[in-house]
Structures are given as structure tokens and as C-alpha cells.
CSV table of C-alpha atoms and ligand atoms in Angstrom, one decimal:
chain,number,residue,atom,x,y,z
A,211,UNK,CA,-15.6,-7.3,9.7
A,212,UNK,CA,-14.0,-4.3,8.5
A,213,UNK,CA,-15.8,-1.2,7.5
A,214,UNK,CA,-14.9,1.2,5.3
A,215,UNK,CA,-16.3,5.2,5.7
A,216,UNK,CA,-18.1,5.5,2.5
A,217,UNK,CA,-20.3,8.9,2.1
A,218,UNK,CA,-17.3,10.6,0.5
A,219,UNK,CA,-13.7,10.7,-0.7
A,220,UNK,CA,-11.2,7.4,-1.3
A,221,UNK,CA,-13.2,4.6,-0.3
A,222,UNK,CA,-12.6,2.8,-3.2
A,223,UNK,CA,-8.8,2.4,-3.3
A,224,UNK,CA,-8.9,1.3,0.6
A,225,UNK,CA,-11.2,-1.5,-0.6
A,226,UNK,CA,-8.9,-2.2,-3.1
A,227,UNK,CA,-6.0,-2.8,-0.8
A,228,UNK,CA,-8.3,-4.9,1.6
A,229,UNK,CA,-9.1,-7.4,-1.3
A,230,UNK,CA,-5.6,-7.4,-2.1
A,231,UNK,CA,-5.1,-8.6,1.4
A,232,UNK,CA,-8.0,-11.1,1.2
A,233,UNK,CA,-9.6,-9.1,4.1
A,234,UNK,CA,-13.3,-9.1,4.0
A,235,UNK,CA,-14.9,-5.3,4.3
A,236,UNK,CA,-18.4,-3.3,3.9
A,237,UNK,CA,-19.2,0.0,3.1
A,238,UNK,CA,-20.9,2.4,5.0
A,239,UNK,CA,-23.0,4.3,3.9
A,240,UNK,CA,-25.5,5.1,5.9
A,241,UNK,CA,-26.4,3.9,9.3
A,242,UNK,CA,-28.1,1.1,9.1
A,243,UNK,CA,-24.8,0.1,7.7
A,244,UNK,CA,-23.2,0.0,10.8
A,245,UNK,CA,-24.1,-3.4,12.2
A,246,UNK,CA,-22.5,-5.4,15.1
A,247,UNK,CA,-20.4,-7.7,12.9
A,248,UNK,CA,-18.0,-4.3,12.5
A,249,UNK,CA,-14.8,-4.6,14.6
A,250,UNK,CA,-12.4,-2.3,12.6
A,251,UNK,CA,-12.7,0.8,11.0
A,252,UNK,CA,-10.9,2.6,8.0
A,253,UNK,CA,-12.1,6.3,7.6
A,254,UNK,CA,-10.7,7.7,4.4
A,255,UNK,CA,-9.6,10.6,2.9
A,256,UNK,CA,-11.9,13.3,1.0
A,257,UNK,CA,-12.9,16.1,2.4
A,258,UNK,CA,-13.5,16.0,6.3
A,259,UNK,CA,-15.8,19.4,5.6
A,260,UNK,CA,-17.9,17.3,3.7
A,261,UNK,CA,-17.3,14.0,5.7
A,262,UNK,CA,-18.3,15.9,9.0
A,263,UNK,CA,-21.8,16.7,7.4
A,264,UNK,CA,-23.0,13.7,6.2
A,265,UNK,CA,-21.8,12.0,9.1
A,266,UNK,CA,-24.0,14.0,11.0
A,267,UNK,CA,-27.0,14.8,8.7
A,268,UNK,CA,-27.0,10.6,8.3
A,269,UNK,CA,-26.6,10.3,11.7
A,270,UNK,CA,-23.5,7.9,11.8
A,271,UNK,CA,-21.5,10.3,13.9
A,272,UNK,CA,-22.4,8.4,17.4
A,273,UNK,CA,-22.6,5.2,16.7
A,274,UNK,CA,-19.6,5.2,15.1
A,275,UNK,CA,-17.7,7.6,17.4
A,276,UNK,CA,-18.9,4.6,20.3
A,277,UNK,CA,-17.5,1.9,18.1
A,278,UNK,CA,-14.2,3.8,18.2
A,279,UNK,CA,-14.6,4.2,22.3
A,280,UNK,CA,-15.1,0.7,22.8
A,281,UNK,CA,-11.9,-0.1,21.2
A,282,UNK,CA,-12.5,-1.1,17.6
A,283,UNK,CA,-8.8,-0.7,15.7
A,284,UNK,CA,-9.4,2.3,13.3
A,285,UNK,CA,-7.0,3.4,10.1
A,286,UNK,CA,-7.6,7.0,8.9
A,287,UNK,CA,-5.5,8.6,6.4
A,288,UNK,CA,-5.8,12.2,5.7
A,289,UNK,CA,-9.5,13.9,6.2
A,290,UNK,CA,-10.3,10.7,8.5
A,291,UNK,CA,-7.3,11.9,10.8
A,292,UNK,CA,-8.9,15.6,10.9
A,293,UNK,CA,-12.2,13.8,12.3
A,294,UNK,CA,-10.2,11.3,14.2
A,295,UNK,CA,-8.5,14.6,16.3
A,296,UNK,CA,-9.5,15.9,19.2
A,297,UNK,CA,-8.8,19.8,18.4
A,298,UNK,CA,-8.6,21.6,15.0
A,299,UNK,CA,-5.8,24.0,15.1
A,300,UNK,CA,-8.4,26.7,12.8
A,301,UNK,CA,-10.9,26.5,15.8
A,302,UNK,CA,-13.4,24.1,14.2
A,303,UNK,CA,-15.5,21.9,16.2
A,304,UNK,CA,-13.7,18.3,16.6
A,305,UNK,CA,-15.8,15.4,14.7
A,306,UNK,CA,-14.8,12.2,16.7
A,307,UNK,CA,-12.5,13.6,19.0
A,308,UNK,CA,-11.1,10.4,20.4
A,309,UNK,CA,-7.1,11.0,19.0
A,310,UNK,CA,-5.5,13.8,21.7
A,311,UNK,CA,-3.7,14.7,19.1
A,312,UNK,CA,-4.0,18.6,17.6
A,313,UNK,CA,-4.2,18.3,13.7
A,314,UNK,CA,-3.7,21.6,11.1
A,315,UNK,CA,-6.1,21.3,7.9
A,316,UNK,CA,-4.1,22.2,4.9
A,317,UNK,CA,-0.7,22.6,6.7
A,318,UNK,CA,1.6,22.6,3.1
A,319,UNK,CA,-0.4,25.4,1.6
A,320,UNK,CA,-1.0,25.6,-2.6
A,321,UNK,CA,2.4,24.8,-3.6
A,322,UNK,CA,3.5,22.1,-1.6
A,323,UNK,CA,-0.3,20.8,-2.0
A,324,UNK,CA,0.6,17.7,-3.2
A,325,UNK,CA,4.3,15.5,-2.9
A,326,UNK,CA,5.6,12.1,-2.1
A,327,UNK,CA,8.7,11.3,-0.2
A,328,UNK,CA,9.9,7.9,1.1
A,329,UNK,CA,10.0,7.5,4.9
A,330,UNK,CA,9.9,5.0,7.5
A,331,UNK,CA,6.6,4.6,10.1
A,332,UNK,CA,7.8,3.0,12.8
A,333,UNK,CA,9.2,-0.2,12.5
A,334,UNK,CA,7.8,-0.1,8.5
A,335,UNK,CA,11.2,0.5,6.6
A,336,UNK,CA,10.9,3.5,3.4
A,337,UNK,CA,7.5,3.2,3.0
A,338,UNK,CA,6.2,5.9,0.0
A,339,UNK,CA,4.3,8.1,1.8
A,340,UNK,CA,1.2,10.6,-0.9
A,341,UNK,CA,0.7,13.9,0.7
A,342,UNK,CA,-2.9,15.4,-1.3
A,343,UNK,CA,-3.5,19.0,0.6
A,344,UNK,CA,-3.0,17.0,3.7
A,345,UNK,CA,-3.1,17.8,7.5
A,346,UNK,CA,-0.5,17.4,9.9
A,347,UNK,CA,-0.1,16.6,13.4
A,348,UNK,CA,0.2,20.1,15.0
A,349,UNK,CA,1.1,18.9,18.6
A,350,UNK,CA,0.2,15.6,20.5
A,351,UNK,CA,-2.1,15.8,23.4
A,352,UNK,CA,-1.4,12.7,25.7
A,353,UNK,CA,2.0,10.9,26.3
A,354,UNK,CA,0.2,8.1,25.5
A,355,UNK,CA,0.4,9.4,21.7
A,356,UNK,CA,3.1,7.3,19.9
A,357,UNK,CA,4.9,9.1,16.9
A,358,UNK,CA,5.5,6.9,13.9
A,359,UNK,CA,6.9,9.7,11.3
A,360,UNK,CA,7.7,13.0,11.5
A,361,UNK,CA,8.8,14.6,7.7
A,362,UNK,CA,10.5,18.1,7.6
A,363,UNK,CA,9.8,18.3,11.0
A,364,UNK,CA,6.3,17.9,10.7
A,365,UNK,CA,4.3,14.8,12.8
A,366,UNK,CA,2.6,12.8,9.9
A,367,UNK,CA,1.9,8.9,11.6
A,368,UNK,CA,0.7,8.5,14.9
A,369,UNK,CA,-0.8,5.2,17.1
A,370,UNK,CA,-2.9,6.1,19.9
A,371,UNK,CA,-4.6,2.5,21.6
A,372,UNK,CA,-6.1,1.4,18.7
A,373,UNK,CA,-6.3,4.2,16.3
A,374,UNK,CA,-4.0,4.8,13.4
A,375,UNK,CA,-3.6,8.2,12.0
A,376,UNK,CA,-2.0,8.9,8.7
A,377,UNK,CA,-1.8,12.4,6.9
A,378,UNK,CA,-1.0,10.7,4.3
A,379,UNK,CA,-2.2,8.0,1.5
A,380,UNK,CA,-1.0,4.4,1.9
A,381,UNK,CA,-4.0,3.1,-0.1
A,382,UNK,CA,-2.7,5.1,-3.5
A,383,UNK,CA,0.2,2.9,-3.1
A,384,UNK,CA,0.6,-0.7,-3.7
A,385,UNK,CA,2.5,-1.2,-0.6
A,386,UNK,CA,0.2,-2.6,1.6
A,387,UNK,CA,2.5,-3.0,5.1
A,388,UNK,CA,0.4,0.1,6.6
A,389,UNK,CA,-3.0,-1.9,5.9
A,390,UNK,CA,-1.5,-5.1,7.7
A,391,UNK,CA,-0.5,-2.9,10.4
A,392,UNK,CA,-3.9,-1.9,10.8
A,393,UNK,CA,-5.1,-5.4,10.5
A,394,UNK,CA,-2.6,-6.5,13.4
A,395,UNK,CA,-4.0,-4.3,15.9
B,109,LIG,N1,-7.7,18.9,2.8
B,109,LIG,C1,-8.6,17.9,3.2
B,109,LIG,C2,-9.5,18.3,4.4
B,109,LIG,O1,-9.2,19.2,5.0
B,109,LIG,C3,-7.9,16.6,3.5
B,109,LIG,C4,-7.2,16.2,2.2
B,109,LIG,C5,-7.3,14.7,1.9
B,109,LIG,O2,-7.9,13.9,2.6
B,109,LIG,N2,-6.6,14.3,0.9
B,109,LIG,O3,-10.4,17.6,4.7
């Protein structure tokens, strides 16, 4: 079952895609939410400030930073790639940690806040890529780190195992090749 980071941001629209899909999902919410039938995980965009603490004030941080260490496939776009990284280029504390990848909060600064380009990820031909105050991939940490995008010479997409990490939006799309990625892992 795939579960979908719900405590803040764009949970909705990755539920949306999901159904499109004809992919079965819960929220979570809070921990109890986090049962054994989850083998995938999609944390969303938002606000990782935020994310961060309600993760921890709920307690969801471990048990789902485990999940992630055993291997479950995870999808995070934006703010779920700042908790997915395992160093914050302003100093903060890392969330999960498990992507050795450094990430940069608010890399395109107020007037380049928002944009769309069209760019391939990998082997996923022009896909439209929604940048919204996004992050971006700093500097990889492992060799292991595979780099699906780089845009204005900036790393946007990377793989690492199992983990997916998007700065920007493939759910405020309707092209859904990102989301079968995901799936496919
Ligand atoms: N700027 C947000 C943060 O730092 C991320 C933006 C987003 O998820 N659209 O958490």
C-alpha cells in the first residue's frame, strides 16, 4: 500500500495522480497511520519547516525514517526532498537524512520563486517540470547518487536505491510518467 505524507502541504494532488493510476494509497496523518501494509512512500511538498515539526511533535519521524531504511521506494517532490537530504546547505538539522545528497532551501530566490520549463528525467522524454520556491540539489554525496535532471545547471531529479527526489512538482501536472516511475521501483 502506498502512503501518502499528510500533516501538511500537497497531499491531495499526489492522491489525485494515484487514483488516476488506479493505485491504492492512505494518508498519514498521524502514527498510528503508519501500519505494516505500507511499502511505498510519497512525501509531498509544503513546507519542510512545518513538515519537520509535526513529524516530530506526532512522532512519525522514526518509524517512518525505518521504513525508508529498510528499503520501502519513496517519491518526494520539493519540501519531501529537503527532509529526504542528508545535509541542509543553511546548517539546519537533516530530518530523514537517508538521500547523501546536499539540498539548498529556496535556491531561485523571490523572483525566480516560481517557473516551469520542460525537461527530460532520465529516460522520461520533456516531461513539464513546476518549480514553487523549490530547493535544489547543492551537491551529491555518494557516487551511488544517480542524476536524472540538471536545469540551468542546477541538480533538480535524483535516484538513490529506492528513493526518488524531485525539486520539483510532477503531481500539479497531469503527466503521470514520474508517478509510474515511482511505482516501478
Ligand atoms: N520552500 C519550501 C521549503 O523550504 C519548499 C517549497 C515547496 O515544497 N513547494 O520547505
Amino acid at each position: 500500500m502506498v502512503a501518502i505524507l499528510a500533516v501538511q502541504g500537497a497531499f491531495i494532488e499526489h492522491a489525485q495522480a494515484l487514483e488516476k493510476l488506479g493505485v491504492e494509497y492512505k494518508y498519514l496523518r498521524n502514527k498510528a497511520d503508519i501500519t505494516p501494509d505500507i511499502d511505498r512512500l510519497i512525501l509531498v511538498g509544503g513546507e519542510s519547516t512545518t513538515q519537520r515539526k509535526l513529524l516530530k511533535e506526532l512522532d512519525m519521524l522514526e518509524p517512518l525514517k525505518a521504513l525508508i531504511e529498510r528499503g520501502a521506494p519513496v517519491l518526494a517532490t520539493c519540501a519531501g526532498l529537503i527532509l529526504l537530504a542528508e545535509k541542509i546547505t543553511s546548517g539546519e538539522e537533516p530530518v530523514f537524512g537517508t538521500l547523501p545528497i546536499e539540498v539548498c532551501r529556496n535556491a531561485y530566490g523571490r523572483q525566480l520563486g516560481s517557473f516551469s520549463t520542460v525537461q527530460d528525467i532520465g529516460e522520461v522524454k520533456a516531461f513539464p517540470m513546476r518549480f514553487i520556491r523549490a530547493p535544489f540539489v547543492e551537491k551529491v554525496l555518494s557516487d551511488e547518487v544517480e542524476v536524472l535532471n540538471v536545469t540551468d545547471g542546477r541538480i533538480t531529479a535524483v535516484k538513490y536505491k529506492n528513493q526518488l527526489g524531485f525539486a520539483f512538482h510532477p503531481e500539479l501536472t497531469e503527466d503521470l510518467r514520474l508517478h509510474q516511475m515511482f511505482l516501478e521501483l
